[in-house]
Amino acid sequence: MSEEVVNTAQAQVWNGPAGQRWAERDERFDAVRGGFDRAVPDLVRPGDRVLDVGCGTGSPTRGAARVSTAATGVDLSEPMLAKARALGGDPTPAYLPADAQAHRFSPGGFDLVVSRSGVLFLADPVATFANLRAALRPEGRLAVLVPHGLGEVGDLLTRVVPGWEPLSAGPLSLSEPDVARRVLADAGFADVAAEEVHAWQVWGGDPDDAAEFLLSLAWQAITRARPDATGAELLPLVRAELAGRGSRLRASALLLTAVA
Ligand SMILES: C[S@@+](CC[C@H](N)C(=O)[O-])C[C@H]1O[C@@H](n2cnc3c(N)ncnc32)[C@H](O)[C@@H]1O
């Protein structure tokens, strides 16, 4: 990325081993979050020029492109974008390596801005959403999904490791409807709404597989609360929690909508 990046810490994370790992296992991450996809394509209209923010490996971008025919994904992670490009799509979306907070988008160049968990880790959320608003034509629309609490996965981990906490506030930064609505209003958006939507997160093919994936993602946070924790101790507990549930856990998101 040759241009300005203000979210430097995030750029390091998503261009480092974490971004590489996600890109390599993107089907697994899609299975966890894919249930929420239904909420956004309904809002895409044929002919819309769609911008998908923090597009990652591009699953929502490809979904938007199928309806709109002109979708662009912006992300500051080269590994994620490389995977998105390799996955193609019909029609193929365009991808832009850039920081959504700092990039000078063509003013009014989009009809719809979407995002699935791509606007959570921002140094300055108001500045970012103001920048995205400038990228929308007058009356252009915003429809972004953000997690609303940690859902059943949070409850499960708390039962298994009492006192554990997520490593960063990022994933929950817009989790409260009042906070999210204020950020969008301060960025100049009108008709701001926050609707709670629910979906199943599929953590794996069977409870063993799901338990391993879930624990691997939460391991750093778990060991901060319980430095002595071992997989031998926790894996059977998480497997038992998932047994009989089809390895699925219920989660909530907020669908934030607004007009430029
Ligand atoms: C949790 S992932 C979600 C990826 C994708 N939207 C999905 O649902 O599969 C967050 C993505 O946002 C990107 N991201 C974080 N901050 C960003 C920023 N300021 N500008 C552009 N992309 C950003 C990360 O690189 C990462 O790919």
Short mmCIF file of C-alpha atoms and ligand atoms in Angstrom, two decimals:
data_model
loop_
_atom_site.label_atom_id
_atom_site.label_comp_id
_atom_site.label_asym_id
_atom_site.label_seq_id
_atom_site.Cartn_x
_atom_site.Cartn_y
_atom_site.Cartn_z
CA MET A 1 0.00 0.00 0.00
CA SER A 2 1.72 3.19 -1.13
CA GLU A 3 -0.70 5.74 0.28
CA GLU A 4 -1.36 7.08 3.78
CA VAL A 5 -2.37 4.62 6.51
CA VAL A 6 -3.54 6.06 9.82
CA ASN A 7 -4.64 2.74 11.33
CA THR A 8 -1.03 1.56 11.50
CA ALA A 9 -1.49 -0.95 14.34
CA GLN A 10 -4.37 -2.61 12.46
CA ALA A 11 -2.33 -2.60 9.25
CA GLN A 12 0.41 -4.48 11.10
CA VAL A 13 -2.01 -7.01 12.60
CA TRP A 14 -3.85 -7.75 9.36
CA ASN A 15 -0.67 -7.84 7.25
CA GLY A 16 1.06 -10.11 9.79
CA PRO A 17 0.48 -13.71 10.89
CA ALA A 18 -3.13 -13.02 11.99
CA GLY A 19 -4.15 -11.78 8.54
CA GLN A 20 -2.24 -14.62 6.89
CA ARG A 21 -3.98 -17.20 9.10
CA TRP A 22 -7.42 -15.73 8.40
CA ALA A 23 -6.76 -15.66 4.63
CA GLU A 24 -5.67 -19.30 4.68
CA ARG A 25 -8.75 -20.40 6.64
CA ASP A 26 -11.28 -17.99 5.16
CA GLU A 27 -13.89 -20.69 4.57
CA ARG A 28 -13.98 -21.38 8.30
CA PHE A 29 -14.35 -17.70 9.15
CA ASP A 30 -17.08 -17.38 6.52
CA ALA A 31 -18.97 -20.26 8.12
CA VAL A 32 -18.86 -18.42 11.44
CA ARG A 33 -20.13 -15.11 10.04
CA GLY A 34 -21.98 -16.14 6.87
CA GLY A 35 -25.37 -16.42 8.57
CA PHE A 36 -25.50 -12.65 8.77
CA ASP A 37 -25.02 -12.19 5.02
CA ARG A 38 -28.73 -12.45 4.32
CA ALA A 39 -29.23 -9.03 5.92
CA VAL A 40 -27.18 -7.08 3.38
CA PRO A 41 -27.74 -8.41 -0.18
CA ASP A 42 -31.43 -7.53 0.19
CA LEU A 43 -30.33 -3.91 0.38
CA VAL A 44 -28.25 -4.06 -2.81
CA ARG A 45 -30.06 -2.90 -5.94
CA PRO A 46 -29.12 -3.73 -9.52
CA GLY A 47 -26.86 -0.98 -10.85
CA ASP A 48 -25.66 0.11 -7.39
CA ARG A 49 -21.99 1.00 -7.19
CA VAL A 50 -21.20 -0.81 -3.93
CA LEU A 51 -18.21 -0.28 -1.63
CA ASP A 52 -17.50 -3.11 0.87
CA VAL A 53 -15.36 -1.75 3.72
CA GLY A 54 -12.84 -4.04 5.43
CA CYS A 55 -13.82 -6.60 2.80
CA GLY A 56 -11.26 -9.20 3.90
CA THR A 57 -11.28 -12.16 1.54
CA GLY A 58 -14.35 -10.72 -0.15
CA SER A 59 -17.30 -13.00 0.51
CA PRO A 60 -19.75 -10.08 1.03
CA THR A 61 -18.12 -8.19 -1.88
CA ARG A 62 -18.77 -11.12 -4.24
CA GLY A 63 -22.35 -11.32 -2.94
CA ALA A 64 -22.89 -7.62 -3.68
CA ALA A 65 -21.28 -7.93 -7.13
CA ARG A 66 -23.74 -10.68 -8.11
CA VAL A 67 -26.64 -8.26 -7.63
CA SER A 68 -25.16 -4.87 -8.41
CA THR A 69 -22.54 -5.80 -11.07
CA ALA A 70 -20.17 -3.07 -9.74
CA ALA A 71 -18.69 -3.85 -6.35
CA THR A 72 -15.40 -2.65 -4.87
CA GLY A 73 -13.78 -4.04 -1.71
CA VAL A 74 -11.38 -1.89 0.30
CA ASP A 75 -9.04 -3.43 2.87
CA LEU A 76 -5.65 -2.70 4.38
CA SER A 77 -4.56 -6.35 4.45
CA GLU A 78 -2.56 -7.60 1.47
CA PRO A 79 -2.96 -11.31 2.43
CA MET A 80 -6.74 -10.92 2.66
CA LEU A 81 -6.92 -9.06 -0.65
CA ALA A 82 -4.67 -11.60 -2.37
CA LYS A 83 -7.09 -14.35 -1.33
CA ALA A 84 -10.09 -12.25 -2.41
CA ARG A 85 -8.55 -11.76 -5.86
CA ALA A 86 -7.71 -15.45 -6.13
CA LEU A 87 -11.34 -16.35 -5.36
CA GLY A 88 -12.52 -14.33 -8.36
CA GLY A 89 -16.31 -14.02 -8.60
CA ASP A 90 -18.80 -13.44 -11.36
CA PRO A 91 -18.65 -10.58 -12.04
CA THR A 92 -15.27 -10.08 -10.42
CA PRO A 93 -15.21 -7.27 -7.85
CA ALA A 94 -12.51 -4.59 -7.87
CA TYR A 95 -10.22 -4.48 -4.84
CA LEU A 96 -8.51 -1.46 -3.35
CA PRO A 97 -5.62 -1.80 -0.88
CA ALA A 98 -6.22 1.20 1.39
CA ASP A 99 -7.14 2.45 4.85
CA ALA A 100 -10.85 3.30 4.72
CA GLN A 101 -10.27 6.12 7.17
CA ALA A 102 -7.61 7.90 5.09
CA HIS A 103 -8.23 6.94 1.46
CA ARG A 104 -9.48 9.73 -0.80
CA PHE A 105 -12.37 7.99 -2.49
CA SER A 106 -13.84 9.60 -5.55
CA PRO A 107 -16.48 11.98 -4.07
CA GLY A 108 -19.99 10.60 -4.56
CA GLY A 109 -18.57 7.58 -6.39
CA PHE A 110 -20.75 4.97 -4.64
CA ASP A 111 -24.47 4.38 -4.14
CA LEU A 112 -24.14 1.95 -1.22
CA VAL A 113 -21.49 1.29 1.43
CA VAL A 114 -21.66 -2.12 3.11
CA SER A 115 -19.47 -3.93 5.62
CA ARG A 116 -19.48 -7.19 7.55
CA SER A 117 -17.39 -6.63 10.68
CA GLY A 118 -14.95 -4.47 8.72
CA VAL A 119 -15.49 -1.20 10.59
CA LEU A 120 -14.69 -2.32 14.13
CA PHE A 121 -11.03 -1.54 14.54
CA LEU A 122 -10.89 2.13 13.64
CA ALA A 123 -8.61 4.69 15.27
CA ASP A 124 -11.27 7.34 14.61
CA PRO A 125 -14.71 5.88 13.79
CA VAL A 126 -16.37 9.29 13.24
CA ALA A 127 -13.64 10.40 10.80
CA THR A 128 -13.90 7.07 8.97
CA PHE A 129 -17.66 7.19 8.59
CA ALA A 130 -17.43 10.86 7.50
CA ASN A 131 -14.92 9.76 4.85
CA LEU A 132 -17.29 6.99 3.72
CA ARG A 133 -20.19 9.43 3.62
CA ALA A 134 -18.17 11.66 1.26
CA ALA A 135 -17.66 8.60 -0.96
CA LEU A 136 -21.45 8.22 -1.28
CA ARG A 137 -23.59 10.20 -3.66
CA PRO A 138 -26.22 12.45 -2.01
CA GLU A 139 -28.95 10.13 -0.63
CA GLY A 140 -26.54 7.20 -0.98
CA ARG A 141 -27.00 4.47 1.64
CA LEU A 142 -24.88 2.81 4.31
CA ALA A 143 -25.63 -0.72 5.63
CA VAL A 144 -23.01 -2.22 7.91
CA LEU A 145 -23.07 -5.24 10.20
CA VAL A 146 -21.27 -5.11 13.55
CA PRO A 147 -21.32 -7.70 16.34
CA HIS A 148 -23.86 -7.07 19.09
CA GLY A 149 -22.22 -8.64 22.13
CA LEU A 150 -20.40 -11.97 22.07
CA GLY A 151 -23.53 -14.14 21.94
CA GLU A 152 -23.47 -17.78 22.94
CA VAL A 153 -19.76 -18.10 22.25
CA GLY A 154 -19.10 -15.55 25.00
CA ASP A 155 -21.41 -17.41 27.40
CA LEU A 156 -19.75 -20.73 26.57
CA LEU A 157 -16.23 -19.40 27.14
CA THR A 158 -17.28 -17.77 30.41
CA ARG A 159 -18.60 -21.11 31.67
CA VAL A 160 -15.36 -22.86 30.67
CA VAL A 161 -12.96 -20.07 31.71
CA PRO A 162 -14.65 -17.80 34.27
CA GLY A 163 -13.21 -14.29 34.12
CA TRP A 164 -11.91 -14.47 30.53
CA GLU A 165 -12.24 -11.26 28.48
CA PRO A 166 -11.64 -10.47 24.80
CA LEU A 167 -8.13 -9.13 24.11
CA SER A 168 -9.32 -5.89 22.58
CA ALA A 169 -12.47 -3.81 22.61
CA GLY A 170 -12.36 -3.66 18.78
CA PRO A 171 -14.93 -6.34 17.99
CA LEU A 172 -17.42 -4.74 20.38
CA SER A 173 -16.58 -1.09 19.63
CA LEU A 174 -19.97 -0.43 17.97
CA SER A 175 -21.88 -3.11 19.84
CA GLU A 176 -24.11 -0.69 21.75
CA PRO A 177 -26.90 0.75 19.56
CA ASP A 178 -26.68 4.19 21.20
CA VAL A 179 -22.93 4.42 20.62
CA ALA A 180 -23.23 3.24 17.01
CA ARG A 181 -26.09 5.64 16.23
CA ARG A 182 -24.15 8.56 17.73
CA VAL A 183 -21.01 7.76 15.71
CA LEU A 184 -22.99 7.72 12.45
CA ALA A 185 -24.91 10.90 13.32
CA ASP A 186 -21.65 12.67 14.28
CA ALA A 187 -20.24 11.60 10.90
CA GLY A 188 -23.10 13.48 9.23
CA PHE A 189 -25.41 10.58 8.31
CA ALA A 190 -29.21 10.98 8.43
CA ASP A 191 -31.97 8.42 9.11
CA VAL A 192 -29.64 6.38 11.29
CA ALA A 193 -31.10 3.06 12.51
CA ALA A 194 -29.72 0.06 14.40
CA GLU A 195 -31.63 -3.20 13.95
CA GLU A 196 -30.74 -6.33 15.90
CA VAL A 197 -30.34 -9.40 13.67
CA HIS A 198 -29.63 -12.99 14.72
CA ALA A 199 -27.84 -15.88 13.04
CA TRP A 200 -26.17 -19.21 13.73
CA GLN A 201 -22.40 -19.30 13.73
CA VAL A 202 -21.09 -22.64 12.44
CA TRP A 203 -17.80 -23.32 14.21
CA GLY A 204 -16.86 -26.60 12.54
CA GLY A 205 -17.93 -29.86 10.95
CA ASP A 206 -18.33 -31.64 14.28
CA PRO A 207 -17.92 -30.73 17.97
CA ASP A 208 -14.25 -31.80 18.07
CA ASP A 209 -13.34 -29.71 15.05
CA ALA A 210 -15.45 -26.78 16.29
CA ALA A 211 -13.96 -26.92 19.79
CA GLU A 212 -10.43 -26.77 18.39
CA PHE A 213 -11.20 -23.83 16.12
CA LEU A 214 -13.01 -21.88 18.79
CA LEU A 215 -10.27 -22.43 21.36
CA SER A 216 -7.51 -21.57 18.90
CA LEU A 217 -9.15 -18.21 18.21
CA ALA A 218 -9.71 -17.38 21.87
CA TRP A 219 -6.49 -18.93 23.18
CA GLN A 220 -4.55 -15.70 23.80
CA ALA A 221 -7.47 -14.20 25.68
CA ILE A 222 -8.03 -17.41 27.64
CA THR A 223 -4.42 -17.70 28.74
CA ARG A 224 -4.36 -14.08 29.83
CA ALA A 225 -7.08 -14.99 32.35
CA ARG A 226 -5.74 -18.50 33.02
CA PRO A 227 -1.98 -18.70 32.25
CA ASP A 228 -1.95 -22.33 33.42
CA ALA A 229 -4.73 -23.43 31.00
CA THR A 230 -4.00 -26.39 28.74
CA GLY A 231 -5.76 -27.72 25.67
CA ALA A 232 -5.95 -31.13 27.34
CA GLU A 233 -8.07 -29.58 30.08
CA LEU A 234 -10.25 -27.22 28.03
CA LEU A 235 -10.87 -29.12 24.78
CA PRO A 236 -13.11 -31.77 26.38
CA LEU A 237 -15.09 -29.05 28.18
CA VAL A 238 -15.72 -27.09 24.98
CA ARG A 239 -16.51 -30.29 23.05
CA ALA A 240 -19.08 -31.21 25.69
CA GLU A 241 -20.66 -27.74 25.43
CA LEU A 242 -20.96 -28.11 21.64
CA ALA A 243 -22.10 -31.74 21.58
CA GLY A 244 -25.71 -32.04 20.44
CA ARG A 245 -25.78 -28.50 19.06
CA GLY A 246 -24.48 -29.27 15.55
CA SER A 247 -21.42 -27.15 16.42
CA ARG A 248 -23.56 -24.06 16.01
CA LEU A 249 -23.86 -21.13 18.39
CA ARG A 250 -26.34 -18.28 18.23
CA ALA A 251 -25.05 -14.74 17.79
CA SER A 252 -26.45 -11.25 17.37
CA ALA A 253 -25.34 -8.39 15.18
CA LEU A 254 -26.51 -4.86 14.63
CA LEU A 255 -27.43 -3.86 11.11
CA LEU A 256 -26.64 -0.16 11.05
CA THR A 257 -28.34 1.72 8.24
CA ALA A 258 -28.14 5.39 7.34
CA VAL A 259 -28.47 7.84 4.46
CA ALA A 260 -25.68 10.20 3.29
C1 LIG B 1 -12.99 -9.14 11.00
S1 LIG B 1 -12.31 -8.94 9.39
C2 LIG B 1 -13.78 -9.01 8.40
C3 LIG B 1 -13.51 -9.32 6.96
C4 LIG B 1 -14.74 -9.45 6.06
N1 LIG B 1 -15.54 -8.25 6.06
C5 LIG B 1 -15.57 -10.66 6.44
O1 LIG B 1 -16.63 -10.50 7.03
O2 LIG B 1 -15.12 -11.78 6.16
C6 LIG B 1 -11.91 -7.22 9.41
C7 LIG B 1 -11.26 -6.72 8.14
O3 LIG B 1 -11.22 -5.29 8.19
C8 LIG B 1 -9.99 -4.86 7.67
N2 LIG B 1 -9.73 -3.50 8.20
C9 LIG B 1 -9.55 -3.15 9.50
N3 LIG B 1 -9.37 -1.83 9.60
C10 LIG B 1 -9.44 -1.32 8.32
C11 LIG B 1 -9.31 -0.02 7.76
N4 LIG B 1 -9.08 1.05 8.53
N5 LIG B 1 -9.43 0.12 6.43
C12 LIG B 1 -9.64 -0.96 5.63
N6 LIG B 1 -9.77 -2.21 6.10
C13 LIG B 1 -9.66 -2.40 7.43
C14 LIG B 1 -8.99 -5.91 8.10
O4 LIG B 1 -7.82 -5.91 7.31
C15 LIG B 1 -9.83 -7.19 7.95
O5 LIG B 1 -9.67 -7.75 6.66
#
